[in-house]
Short mmCIF file of C-alpha atoms and ligand atoms in Angstrom, two decimals:
data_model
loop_
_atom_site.label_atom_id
_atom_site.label_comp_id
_atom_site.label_asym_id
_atom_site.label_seq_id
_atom_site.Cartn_x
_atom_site.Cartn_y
_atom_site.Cartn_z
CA UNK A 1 -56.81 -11.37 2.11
CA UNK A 2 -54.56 -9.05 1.00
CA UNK A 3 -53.97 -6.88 4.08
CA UNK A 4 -53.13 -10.11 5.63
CA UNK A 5 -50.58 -11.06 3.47
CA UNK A 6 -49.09 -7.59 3.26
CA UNK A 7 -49.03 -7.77 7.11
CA UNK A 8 -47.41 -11.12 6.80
CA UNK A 9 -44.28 -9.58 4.63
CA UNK A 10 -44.06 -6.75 6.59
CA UNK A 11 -43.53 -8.63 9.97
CA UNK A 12 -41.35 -11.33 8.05
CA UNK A 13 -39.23 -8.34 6.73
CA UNK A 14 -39.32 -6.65 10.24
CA UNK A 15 -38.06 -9.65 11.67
CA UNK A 16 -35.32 -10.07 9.38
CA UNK A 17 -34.09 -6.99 9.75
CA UNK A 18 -33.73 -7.04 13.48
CA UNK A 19 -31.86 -10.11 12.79
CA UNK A 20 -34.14 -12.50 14.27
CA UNK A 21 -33.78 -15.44 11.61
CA UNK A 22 -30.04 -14.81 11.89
CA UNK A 23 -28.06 -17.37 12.68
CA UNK A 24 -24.49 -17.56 14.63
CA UNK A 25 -21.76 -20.13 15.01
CA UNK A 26 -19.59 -19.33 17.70
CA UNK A 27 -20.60 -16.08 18.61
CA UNK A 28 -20.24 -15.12 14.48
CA UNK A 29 -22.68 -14.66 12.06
CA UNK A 30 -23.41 -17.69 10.01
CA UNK A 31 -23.57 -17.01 5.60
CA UNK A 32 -25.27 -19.87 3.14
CA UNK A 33 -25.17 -19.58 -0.34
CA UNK A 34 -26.41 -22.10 -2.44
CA UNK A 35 -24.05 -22.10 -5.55
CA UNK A 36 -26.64 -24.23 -7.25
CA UNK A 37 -29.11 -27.00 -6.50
CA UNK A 38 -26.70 -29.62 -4.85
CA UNK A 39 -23.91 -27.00 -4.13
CA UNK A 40 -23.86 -24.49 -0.82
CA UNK A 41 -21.31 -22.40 0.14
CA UNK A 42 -20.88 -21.80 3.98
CA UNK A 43 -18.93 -19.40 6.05
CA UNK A 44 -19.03 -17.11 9.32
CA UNK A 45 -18.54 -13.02 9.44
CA UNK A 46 -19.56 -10.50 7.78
CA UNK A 47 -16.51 -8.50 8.13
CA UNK A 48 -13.41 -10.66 8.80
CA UNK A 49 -11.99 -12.50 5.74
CA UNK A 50 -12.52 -15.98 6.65
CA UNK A 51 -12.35 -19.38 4.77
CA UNK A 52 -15.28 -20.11 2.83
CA UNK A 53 -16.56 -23.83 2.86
CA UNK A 54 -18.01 -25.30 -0.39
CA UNK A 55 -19.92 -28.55 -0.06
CA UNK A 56 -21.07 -30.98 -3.17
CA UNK A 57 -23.76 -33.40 -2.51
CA UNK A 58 -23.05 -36.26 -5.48
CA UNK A 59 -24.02 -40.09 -5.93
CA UNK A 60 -21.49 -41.38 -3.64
CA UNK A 61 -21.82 -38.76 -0.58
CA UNK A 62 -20.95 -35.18 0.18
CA UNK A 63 -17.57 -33.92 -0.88
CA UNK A 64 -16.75 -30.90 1.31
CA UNK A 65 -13.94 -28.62 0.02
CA UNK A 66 -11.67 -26.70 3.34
CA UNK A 67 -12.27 -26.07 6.41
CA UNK A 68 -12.17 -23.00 8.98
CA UNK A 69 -8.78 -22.90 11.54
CA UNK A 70 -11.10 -23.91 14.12
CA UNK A 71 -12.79 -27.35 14.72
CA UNK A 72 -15.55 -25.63 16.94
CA UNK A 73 -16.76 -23.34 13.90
CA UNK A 74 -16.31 -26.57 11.66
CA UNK A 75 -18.34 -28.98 13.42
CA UNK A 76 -21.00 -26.31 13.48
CA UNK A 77 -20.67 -26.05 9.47
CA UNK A 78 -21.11 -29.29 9.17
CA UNK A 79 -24.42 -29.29 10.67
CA UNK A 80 -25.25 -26.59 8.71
CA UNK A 81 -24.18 -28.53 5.26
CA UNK A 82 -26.08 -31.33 6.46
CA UNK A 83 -28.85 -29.69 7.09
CA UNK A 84 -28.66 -27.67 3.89
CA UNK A 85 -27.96 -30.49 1.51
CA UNK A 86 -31.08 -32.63 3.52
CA UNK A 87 -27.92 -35.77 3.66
CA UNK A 88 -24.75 -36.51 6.10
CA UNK A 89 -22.76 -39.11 4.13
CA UNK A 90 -20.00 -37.05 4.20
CA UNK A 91 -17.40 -39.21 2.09
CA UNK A 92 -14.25 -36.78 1.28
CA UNK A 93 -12.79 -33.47 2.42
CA UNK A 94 -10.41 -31.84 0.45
CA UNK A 95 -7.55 -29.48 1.15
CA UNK A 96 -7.41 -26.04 -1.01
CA UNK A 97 -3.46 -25.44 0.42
CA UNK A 98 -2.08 -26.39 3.71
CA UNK A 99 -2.71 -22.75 5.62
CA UNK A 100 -4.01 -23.37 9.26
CA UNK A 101 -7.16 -21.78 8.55
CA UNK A 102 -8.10 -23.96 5.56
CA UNK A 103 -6.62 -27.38 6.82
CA UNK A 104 -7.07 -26.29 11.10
CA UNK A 105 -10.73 -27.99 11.27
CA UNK A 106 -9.50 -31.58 9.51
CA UNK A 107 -9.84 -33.02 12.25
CA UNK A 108 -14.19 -32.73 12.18
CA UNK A 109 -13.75 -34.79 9.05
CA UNK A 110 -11.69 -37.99 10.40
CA UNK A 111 -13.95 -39.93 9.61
CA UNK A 112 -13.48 -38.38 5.64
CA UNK A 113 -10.92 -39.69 3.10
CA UNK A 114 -8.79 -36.46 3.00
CA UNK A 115 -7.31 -35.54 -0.31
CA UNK A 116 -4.48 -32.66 -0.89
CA UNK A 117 -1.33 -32.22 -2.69
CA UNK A 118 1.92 -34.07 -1.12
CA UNK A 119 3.15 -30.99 0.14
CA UNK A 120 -0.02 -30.24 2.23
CA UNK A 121 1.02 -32.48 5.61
CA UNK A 122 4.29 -30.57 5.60
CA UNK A 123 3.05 -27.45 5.27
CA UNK A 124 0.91 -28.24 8.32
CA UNK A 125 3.67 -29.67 10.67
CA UNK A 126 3.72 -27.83 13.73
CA UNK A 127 6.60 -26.18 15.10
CA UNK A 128 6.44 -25.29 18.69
CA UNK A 129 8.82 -22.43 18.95
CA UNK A 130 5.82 -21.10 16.02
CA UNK A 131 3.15 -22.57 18.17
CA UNK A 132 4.41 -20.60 21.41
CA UNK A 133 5.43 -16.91 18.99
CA UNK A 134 1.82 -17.27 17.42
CA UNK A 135 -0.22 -17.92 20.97
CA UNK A 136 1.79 -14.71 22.16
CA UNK A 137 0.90 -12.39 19.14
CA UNK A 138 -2.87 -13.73 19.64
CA UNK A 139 -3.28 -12.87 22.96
CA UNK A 140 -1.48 -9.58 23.19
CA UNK A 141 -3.18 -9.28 19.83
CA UNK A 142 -6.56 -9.46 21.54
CA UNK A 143 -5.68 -7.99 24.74
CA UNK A 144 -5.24 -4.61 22.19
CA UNK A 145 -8.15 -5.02 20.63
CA UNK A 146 -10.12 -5.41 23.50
CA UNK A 147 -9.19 -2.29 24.24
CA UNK A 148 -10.03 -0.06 21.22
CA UNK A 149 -13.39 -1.89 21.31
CA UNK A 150 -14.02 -0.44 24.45
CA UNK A 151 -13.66 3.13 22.99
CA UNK A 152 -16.00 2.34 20.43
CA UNK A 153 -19.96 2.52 20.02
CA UNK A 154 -21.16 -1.14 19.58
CA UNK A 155 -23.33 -1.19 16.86
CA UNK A 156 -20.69 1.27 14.66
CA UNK A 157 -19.58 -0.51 11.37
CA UNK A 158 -16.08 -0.09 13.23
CA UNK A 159 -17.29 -1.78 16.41
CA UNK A 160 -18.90 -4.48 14.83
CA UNK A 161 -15.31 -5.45 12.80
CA UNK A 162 -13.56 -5.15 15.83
CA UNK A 163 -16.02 -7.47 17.94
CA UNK A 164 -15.80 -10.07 15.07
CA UNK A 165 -11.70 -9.82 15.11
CA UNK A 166 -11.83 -10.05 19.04
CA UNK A 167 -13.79 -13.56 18.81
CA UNK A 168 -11.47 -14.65 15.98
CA UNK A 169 -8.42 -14.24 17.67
CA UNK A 170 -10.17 -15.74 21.22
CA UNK A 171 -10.95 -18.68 18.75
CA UNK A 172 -7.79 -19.08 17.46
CA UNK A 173 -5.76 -18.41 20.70
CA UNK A 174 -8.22 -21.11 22.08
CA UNK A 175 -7.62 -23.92 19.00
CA UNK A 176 -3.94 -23.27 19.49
CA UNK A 177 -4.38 -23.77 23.43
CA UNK A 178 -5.65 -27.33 22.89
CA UNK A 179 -2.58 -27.70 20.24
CA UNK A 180 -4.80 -30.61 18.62
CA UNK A 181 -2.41 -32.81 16.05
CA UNK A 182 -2.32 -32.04 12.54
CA UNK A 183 -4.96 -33.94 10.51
CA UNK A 184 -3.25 -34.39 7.34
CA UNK A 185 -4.73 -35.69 3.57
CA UNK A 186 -4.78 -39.41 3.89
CA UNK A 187 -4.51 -39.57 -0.49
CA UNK A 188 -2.32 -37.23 -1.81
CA UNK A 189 -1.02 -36.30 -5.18
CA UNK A 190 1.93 -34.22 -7.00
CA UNK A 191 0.69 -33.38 -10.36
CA UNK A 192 -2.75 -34.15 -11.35
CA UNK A 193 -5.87 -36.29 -10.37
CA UNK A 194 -9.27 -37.38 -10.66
CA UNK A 195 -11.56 -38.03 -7.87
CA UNK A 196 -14.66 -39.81 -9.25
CA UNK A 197 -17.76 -39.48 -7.08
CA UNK A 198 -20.16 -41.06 -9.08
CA UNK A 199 -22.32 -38.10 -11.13
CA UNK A 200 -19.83 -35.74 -10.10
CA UNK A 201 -16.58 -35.49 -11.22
CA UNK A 202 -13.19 -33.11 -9.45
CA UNK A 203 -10.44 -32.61 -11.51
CA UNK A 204 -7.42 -31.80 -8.70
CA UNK A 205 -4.36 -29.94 -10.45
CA UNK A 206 -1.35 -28.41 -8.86
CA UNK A 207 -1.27 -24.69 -9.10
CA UNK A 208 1.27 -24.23 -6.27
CA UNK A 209 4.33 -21.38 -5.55
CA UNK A 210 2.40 -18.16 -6.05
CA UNK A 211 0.98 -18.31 -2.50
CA UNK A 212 1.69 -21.41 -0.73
CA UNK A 213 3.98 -24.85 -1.84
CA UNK A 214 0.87 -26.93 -1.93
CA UNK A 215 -1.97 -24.94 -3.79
CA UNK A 216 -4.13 -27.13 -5.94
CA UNK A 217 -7.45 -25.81 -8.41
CA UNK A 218 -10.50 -28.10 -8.19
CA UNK A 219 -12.77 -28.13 -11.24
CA UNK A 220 -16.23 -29.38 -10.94
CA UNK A 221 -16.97 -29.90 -14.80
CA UNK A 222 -20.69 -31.19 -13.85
CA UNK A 223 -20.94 -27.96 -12.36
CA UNK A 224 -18.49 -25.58 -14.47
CA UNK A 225 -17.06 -24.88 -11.05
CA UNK A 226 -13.72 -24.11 -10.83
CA UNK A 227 -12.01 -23.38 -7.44
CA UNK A 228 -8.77 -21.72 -6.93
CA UNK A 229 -8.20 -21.64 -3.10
CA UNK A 230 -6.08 -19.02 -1.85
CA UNK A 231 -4.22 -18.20 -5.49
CA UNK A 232 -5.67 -15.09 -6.63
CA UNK A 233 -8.73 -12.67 -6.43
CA UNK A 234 -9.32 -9.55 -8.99
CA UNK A 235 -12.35 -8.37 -6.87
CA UNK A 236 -12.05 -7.51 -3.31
CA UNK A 237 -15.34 -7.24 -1.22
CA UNK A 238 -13.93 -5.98 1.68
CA UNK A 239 -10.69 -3.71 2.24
CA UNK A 240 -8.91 -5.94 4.38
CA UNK A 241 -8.45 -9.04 2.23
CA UNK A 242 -6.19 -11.08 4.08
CA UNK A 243 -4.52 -14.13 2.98
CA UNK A 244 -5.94 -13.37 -0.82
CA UNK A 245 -4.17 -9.90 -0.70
CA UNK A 246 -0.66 -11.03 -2.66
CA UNK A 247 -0.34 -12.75 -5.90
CA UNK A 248 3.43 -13.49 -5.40
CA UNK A 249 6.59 -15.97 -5.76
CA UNK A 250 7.88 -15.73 -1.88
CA UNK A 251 11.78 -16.62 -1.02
CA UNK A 252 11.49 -20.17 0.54
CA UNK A 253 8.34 -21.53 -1.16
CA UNK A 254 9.10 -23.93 -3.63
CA UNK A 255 7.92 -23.62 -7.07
CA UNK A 256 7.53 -25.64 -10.19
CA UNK A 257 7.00 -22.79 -12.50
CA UNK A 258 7.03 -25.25 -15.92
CA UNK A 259 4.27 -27.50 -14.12
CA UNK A 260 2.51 -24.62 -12.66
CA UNK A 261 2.13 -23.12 -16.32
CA UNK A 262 0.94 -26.40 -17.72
CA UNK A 263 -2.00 -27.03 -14.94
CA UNK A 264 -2.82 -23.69 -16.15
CA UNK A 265 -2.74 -24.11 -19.24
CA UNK A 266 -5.34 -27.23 -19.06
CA UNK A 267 -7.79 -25.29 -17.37
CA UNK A 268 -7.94 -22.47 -19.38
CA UNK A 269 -8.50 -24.60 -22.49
CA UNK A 270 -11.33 -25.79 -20.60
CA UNK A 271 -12.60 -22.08 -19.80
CA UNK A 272 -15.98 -22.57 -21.90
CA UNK A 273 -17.13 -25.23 -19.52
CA UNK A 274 -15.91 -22.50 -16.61
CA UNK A 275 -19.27 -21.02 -15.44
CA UNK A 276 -18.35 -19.94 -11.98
CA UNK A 277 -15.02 -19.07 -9.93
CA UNK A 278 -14.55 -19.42 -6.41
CA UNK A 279 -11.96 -18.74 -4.09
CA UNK A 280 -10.73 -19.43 -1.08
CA UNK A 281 -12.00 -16.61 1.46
CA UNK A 282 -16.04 -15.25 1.03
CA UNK A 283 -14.60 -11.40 0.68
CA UNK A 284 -12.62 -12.09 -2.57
CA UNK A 285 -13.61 -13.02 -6.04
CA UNK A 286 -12.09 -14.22 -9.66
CA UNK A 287 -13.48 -13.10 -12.68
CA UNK A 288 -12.36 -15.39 -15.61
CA UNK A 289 -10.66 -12.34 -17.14
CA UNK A 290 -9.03 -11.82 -13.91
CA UNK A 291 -7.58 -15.55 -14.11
CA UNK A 292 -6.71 -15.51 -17.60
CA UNK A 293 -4.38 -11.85 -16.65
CA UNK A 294 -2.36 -13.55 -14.03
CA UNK A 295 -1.80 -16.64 -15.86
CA UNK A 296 -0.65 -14.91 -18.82
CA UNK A 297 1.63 -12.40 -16.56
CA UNK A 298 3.67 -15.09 -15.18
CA UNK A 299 3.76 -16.60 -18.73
CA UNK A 300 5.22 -13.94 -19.58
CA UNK A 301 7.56 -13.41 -16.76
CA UNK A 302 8.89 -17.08 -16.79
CA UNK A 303 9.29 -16.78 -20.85
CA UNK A 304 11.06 -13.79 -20.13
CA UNK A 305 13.57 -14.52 -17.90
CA UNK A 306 14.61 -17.67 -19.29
CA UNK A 307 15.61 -15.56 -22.60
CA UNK A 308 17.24 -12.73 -20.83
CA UNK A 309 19.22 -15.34 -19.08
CA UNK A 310 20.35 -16.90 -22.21
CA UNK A 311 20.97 -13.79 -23.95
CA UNK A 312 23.13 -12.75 -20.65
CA UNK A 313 21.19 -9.89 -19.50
CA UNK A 314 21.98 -8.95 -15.86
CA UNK A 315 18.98 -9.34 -13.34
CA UNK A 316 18.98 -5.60 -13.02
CA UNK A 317 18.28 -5.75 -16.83
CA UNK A 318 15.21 -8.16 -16.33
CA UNK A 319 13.60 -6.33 -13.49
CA UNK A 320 13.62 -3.23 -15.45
CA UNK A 321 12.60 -4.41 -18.60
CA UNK A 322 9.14 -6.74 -16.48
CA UNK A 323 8.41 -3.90 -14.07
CA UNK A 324 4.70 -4.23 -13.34
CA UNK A 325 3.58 -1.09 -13.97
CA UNK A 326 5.22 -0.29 -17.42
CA UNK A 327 5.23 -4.05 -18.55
CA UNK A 328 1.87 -5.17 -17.44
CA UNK A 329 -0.43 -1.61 -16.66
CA UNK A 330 -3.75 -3.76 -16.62
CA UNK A 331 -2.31 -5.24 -13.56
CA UNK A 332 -0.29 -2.66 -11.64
CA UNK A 333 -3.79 -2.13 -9.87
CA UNK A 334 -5.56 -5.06 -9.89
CA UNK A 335 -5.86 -6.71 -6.38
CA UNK A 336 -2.85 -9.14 -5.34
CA UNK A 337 -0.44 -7.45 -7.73
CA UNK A 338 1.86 -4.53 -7.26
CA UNK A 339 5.66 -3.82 -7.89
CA UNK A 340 7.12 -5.57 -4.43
CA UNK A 341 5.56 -8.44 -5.39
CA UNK A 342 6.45 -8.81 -9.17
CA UNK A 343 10.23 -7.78 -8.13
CA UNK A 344 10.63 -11.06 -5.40
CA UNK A 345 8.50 -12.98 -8.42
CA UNK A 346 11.19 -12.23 -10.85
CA UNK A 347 13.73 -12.85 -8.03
CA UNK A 348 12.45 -16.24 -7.66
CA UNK A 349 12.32 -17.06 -11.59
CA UNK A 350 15.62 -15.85 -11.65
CA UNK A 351 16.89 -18.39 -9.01
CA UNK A 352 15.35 -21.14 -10.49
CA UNK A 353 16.84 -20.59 -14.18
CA UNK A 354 20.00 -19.60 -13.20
CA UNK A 355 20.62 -22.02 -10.16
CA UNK A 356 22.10 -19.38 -8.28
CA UNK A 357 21.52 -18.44 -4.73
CA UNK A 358 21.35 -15.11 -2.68
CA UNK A 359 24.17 -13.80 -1.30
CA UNK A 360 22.25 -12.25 0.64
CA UNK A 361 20.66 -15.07 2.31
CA UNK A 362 23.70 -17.03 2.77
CA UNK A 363 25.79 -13.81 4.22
CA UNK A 364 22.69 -13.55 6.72
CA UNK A 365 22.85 -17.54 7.71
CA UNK A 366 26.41 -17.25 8.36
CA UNK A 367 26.45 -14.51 10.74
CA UNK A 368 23.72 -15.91 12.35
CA UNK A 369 25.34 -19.14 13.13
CA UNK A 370 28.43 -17.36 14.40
CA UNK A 371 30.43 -18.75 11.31
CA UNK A 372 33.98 -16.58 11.24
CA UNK A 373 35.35 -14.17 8.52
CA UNK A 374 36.71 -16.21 6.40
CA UNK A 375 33.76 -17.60 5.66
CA UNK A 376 31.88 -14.57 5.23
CA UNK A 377 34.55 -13.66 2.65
CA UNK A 378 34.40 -16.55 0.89
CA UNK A 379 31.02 -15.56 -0.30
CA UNK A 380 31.96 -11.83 -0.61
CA UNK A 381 35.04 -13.04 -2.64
CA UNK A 382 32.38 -14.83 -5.32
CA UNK A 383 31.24 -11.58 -6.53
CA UNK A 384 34.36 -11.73 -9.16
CA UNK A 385 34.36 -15.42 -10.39
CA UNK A 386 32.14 -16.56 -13.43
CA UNK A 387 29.69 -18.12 -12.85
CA UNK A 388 29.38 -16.74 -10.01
CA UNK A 389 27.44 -18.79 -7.24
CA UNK A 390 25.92 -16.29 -5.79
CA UNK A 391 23.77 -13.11 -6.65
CA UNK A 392 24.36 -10.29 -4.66
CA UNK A 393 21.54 -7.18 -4.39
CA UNK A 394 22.47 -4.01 -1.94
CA UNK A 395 19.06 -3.82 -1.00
CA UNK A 396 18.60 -7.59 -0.18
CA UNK A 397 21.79 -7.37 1.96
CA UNK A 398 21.09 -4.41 3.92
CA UNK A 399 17.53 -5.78 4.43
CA UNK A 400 19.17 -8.38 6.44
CA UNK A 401 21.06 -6.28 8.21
CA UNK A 402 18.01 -4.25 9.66
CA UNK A 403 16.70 -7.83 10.44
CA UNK A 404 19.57 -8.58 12.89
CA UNK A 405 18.81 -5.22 14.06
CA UNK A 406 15.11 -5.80 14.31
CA UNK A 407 16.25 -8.34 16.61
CA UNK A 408 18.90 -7.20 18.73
CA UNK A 409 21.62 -8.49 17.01
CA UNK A 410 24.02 -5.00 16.58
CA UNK A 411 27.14 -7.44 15.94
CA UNK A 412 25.91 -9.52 13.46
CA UNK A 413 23.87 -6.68 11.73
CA UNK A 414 27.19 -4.58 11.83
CA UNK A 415 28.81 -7.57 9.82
CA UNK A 416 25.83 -7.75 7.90
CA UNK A 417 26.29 -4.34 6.69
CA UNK A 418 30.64 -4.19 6.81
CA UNK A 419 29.87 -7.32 3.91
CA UNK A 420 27.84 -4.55 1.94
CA UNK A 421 29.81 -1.99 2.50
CA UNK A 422 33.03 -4.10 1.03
CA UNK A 423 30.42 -5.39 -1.92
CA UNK A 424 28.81 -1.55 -2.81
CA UNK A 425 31.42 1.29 -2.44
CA UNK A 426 30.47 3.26 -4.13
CA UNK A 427 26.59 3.51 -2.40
CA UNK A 428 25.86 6.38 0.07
CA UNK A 429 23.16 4.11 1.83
CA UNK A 430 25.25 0.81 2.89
CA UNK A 431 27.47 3.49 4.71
CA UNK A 432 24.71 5.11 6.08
CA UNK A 433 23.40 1.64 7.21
CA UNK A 434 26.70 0.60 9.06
CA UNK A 435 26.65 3.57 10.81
CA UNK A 436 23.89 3.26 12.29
CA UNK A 437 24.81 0.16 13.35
CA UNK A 438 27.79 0.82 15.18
CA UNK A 439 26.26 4.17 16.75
CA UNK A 440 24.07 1.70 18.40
CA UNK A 441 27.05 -0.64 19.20
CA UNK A 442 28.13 2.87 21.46
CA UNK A 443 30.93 2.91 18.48
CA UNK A 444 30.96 6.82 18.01
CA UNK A 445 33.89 7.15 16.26
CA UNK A 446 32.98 4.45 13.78
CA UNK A 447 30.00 5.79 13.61
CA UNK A 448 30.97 9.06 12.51
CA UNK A 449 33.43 7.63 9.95
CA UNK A 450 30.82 6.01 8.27
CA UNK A 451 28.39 8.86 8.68
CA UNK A 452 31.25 11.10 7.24
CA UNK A 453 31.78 8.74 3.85
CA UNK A 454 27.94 8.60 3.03
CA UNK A 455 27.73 11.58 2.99
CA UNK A 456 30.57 12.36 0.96
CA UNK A 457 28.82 10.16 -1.74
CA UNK A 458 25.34 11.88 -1.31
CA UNK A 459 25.88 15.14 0.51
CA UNK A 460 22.26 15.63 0.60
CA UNK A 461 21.11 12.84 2.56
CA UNK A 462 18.71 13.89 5.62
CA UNK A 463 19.55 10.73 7.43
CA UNK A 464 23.60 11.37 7.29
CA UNK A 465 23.07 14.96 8.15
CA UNK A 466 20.71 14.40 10.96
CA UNK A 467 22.66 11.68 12.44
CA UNK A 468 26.13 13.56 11.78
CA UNK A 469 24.41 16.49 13.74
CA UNK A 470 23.18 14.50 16.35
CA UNK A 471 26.65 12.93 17.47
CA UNK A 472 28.15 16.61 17.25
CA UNK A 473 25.41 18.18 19.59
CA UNK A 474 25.66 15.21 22.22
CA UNK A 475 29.34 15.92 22.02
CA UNK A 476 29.29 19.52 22.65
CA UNK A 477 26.71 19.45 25.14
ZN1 ZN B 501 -3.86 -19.32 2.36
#
């Protein structure tokens, strides 16, 4: 009796291991965790950081939270869920944020009442010019990864992370072929709200402008589950953590920072009934702790800069005095944060309390739509009236110079730079910058000029002595 059973394991354990009882969606290998008796957790790979489904089953039907970019792997899922819960009275699907691969399988739920913030359906509003850019980067994308796969053994960890990233991006080159219409939430909300599903209860608040316009949390008191989407993670599982790698205010997201604090704030007075933390993607997790830092850093940040502003500090003042890793240690390392991201945060902050806009920004939107010099002057002229309009940051200006270059434009990048040249100087690198610009413009002279000032203000830079050089030896030659 006992051999047998022992035999019984052994083959049962043999078979797992050769991955008999494994199961695949679309090629990719299919996860389930049950969260807790009426709870799963669903989601494909076990390499690439993809969306991670969580299903409820309650009184009044199954209430399914995000779906995968790709209707083929969701309609799969759903199975799955189905299956898992033993029910398919699937009543509501809710939207984390409105990124492609959390909203991109709506459309398997049509016959769901959708729920997101209002934000969501705009967020999701395809553009075609993005549509066409995105197919492109897939499939040359893919076309490269084919390739390294090739040079690789098969079942290397390597190989096996490349094969899953090579049927991702056929999946998503594919979804993006068929260029299905958006399925947007069909009840939306802006603050807060409460969806009542008979024994189980979600409590939907905004948390939005640290990673997308239209984040919301979703806490599942019944369950002391609290989910945070795509917001933060303190714990990576993997080292390629994807769309939960940046805890960050971006230029051109909008924020609500007051609002954002308060949803916050409501949870974490609820953090005794918080048992369990999920996010968005199956490779990253929260710790409460981990919550708790990052809501208290951009406390912090928000209180911060709304002094320094009234005491008239200078936005050089304020990034120096919040720089991540001597104001906030605990978090220089943690996942999501470092000091890029805590200096555009800031940036942001700054913006909103002060109501003034990037030079920067505007200097590069004017070029770009041909506008002439007066009114690149105009702006350029602001830097000496109080208030000012405008802020204006050397680095911010000369990044948008490099991004005409980046794209071919050497006449508006050399205005671009001429602007920051006017604005800064008395800095070695704006000249530096210009010159380079009008060396590729074939302007040698100019070029040298420039070349020639930079490095009068910094006669050890590399970049003006190795350029200077350059121009002299082609001459010579
Ligand atoms: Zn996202």
């Amino acid at each position: 009796m006992k051999t047998t059973r022992w035999l019984v394991a052994a083959v049962s354990l043999l078979l797992v291991a050769s991955g008999a009882f494994a199961e695949d969606v679309a090629g990719l290998p299919l996860h389930v965790k049950r969260l807790d008796p009426t709870t799963v957790r669903v989601w494909v790979g076990d390499y690439i950081s993809s969306t991670a489904t969580v299903a409820f089953a309650t009184s009044r039907g199954i209430v399914v939270v995000d779906t995968t970019g790709n209707p083929r792997i969701d309609a799969e899922l759903r199975k799955v869920i189905a299956r898992e819960l033993g029910r398919s009275d699937f009543k509501v699907l809710i939207n984390t944020h409105e990124h492609g691969d959390h909203t991109g399988g709506n459309s398997v739920y049509s016959d769901c009442e959708i729920v997101g913030h209002e934000l969501v359906g705009k967020g999701m509003t395809p553009n075609s010019r993005n549509r066409e850019q995105v197919a492109a980067w897939h499939a040359s994308r893919t076309a490269e990864l084919e390739k390294n796969l090739a040079n690789l053994p098969a079942d290397s960890p390597e190989g096996k992370r490349l094969r899953e990233e090579v049927l991702v991006n056929r999946l998503g080159l594919e979804a993006l072929k068929a260029n299905p219409k958006p399925v947007p939430p069909t009840r939306t909300f802006a603050d807060r709200m409460t969806l009542s599903m008979g024994d189980t209860t979600f409590e939907l608040s905004y948390i939005g402008g640290m990673h997308t316009a239209s984040d919301i949390a979703i806490f599942v008191p019944e369950h002391g589950i609290l989910m945070t989407g795509d917001t933060m993670a303190d714990v990576w599982l993997t080292d390629t953590p994807g769309c939960l790698a940046s805890f960050i205010a971006r230029e051109g997201v909008r924020h609500d920072f007051p609002l954002l604090l308060e949803n916050w704030g409501l949870l974490l007075q609820k953090k005794d009934q918080i048992k369990m933390l999920i996010t968005g993607h199956w490779n990253g997790e929260l710790t409460l702790k981990g919550f708790e830092d990052r809501v208290n850093y951009v406390r912090s940040l928000w209180e911060g800069v709304n002094k320094a502003v009234a005491e008239g500090k200078s936005l050089a003042d304020i990034q120096t005095a919040y720089r991540l890793d001597t104001r906030f240690p605990e978090l220089a390392r943690s996942p999501g944060c470092n000091l890029r991201n805590n200096y555009s945060t800031i940036l942001e902050m700054w913006q909103v309390v002060t109501k003034q806009e990037s030079a920067a920004a505007r200097l590069y939107a004017l070029i770009d739509e041909g506008a002439g010099e007066d009114a690149i002057h105009q702006v350029v002229a602001d830097r000496n009236s109080t208030p000012s309009r405008y802020f204006f940051l050397e680095d911010q200006i000369n990044g948008y110079g490099y991004r005409f270059l980046q794209q071919d434009k050497v006449p508006q990048a050399i205005a671009m730079f001429k602007a920051n040249v006017e604005l800064f100087p008395g800095s070695w690198n704006v000249f530096d910058s210009l010159g380079e610009a009008l060396l590729k413009a074939g302007d040698v002279a100019g070029a040298t000029a420039m070349y020639e000032k930079s490095l009068a203000l910094n006669p050890e830079s590399p970049s003006g002595k190795e350029a200077l050089a350059k121009i002299r030896g082609t001459a010579t030659k």
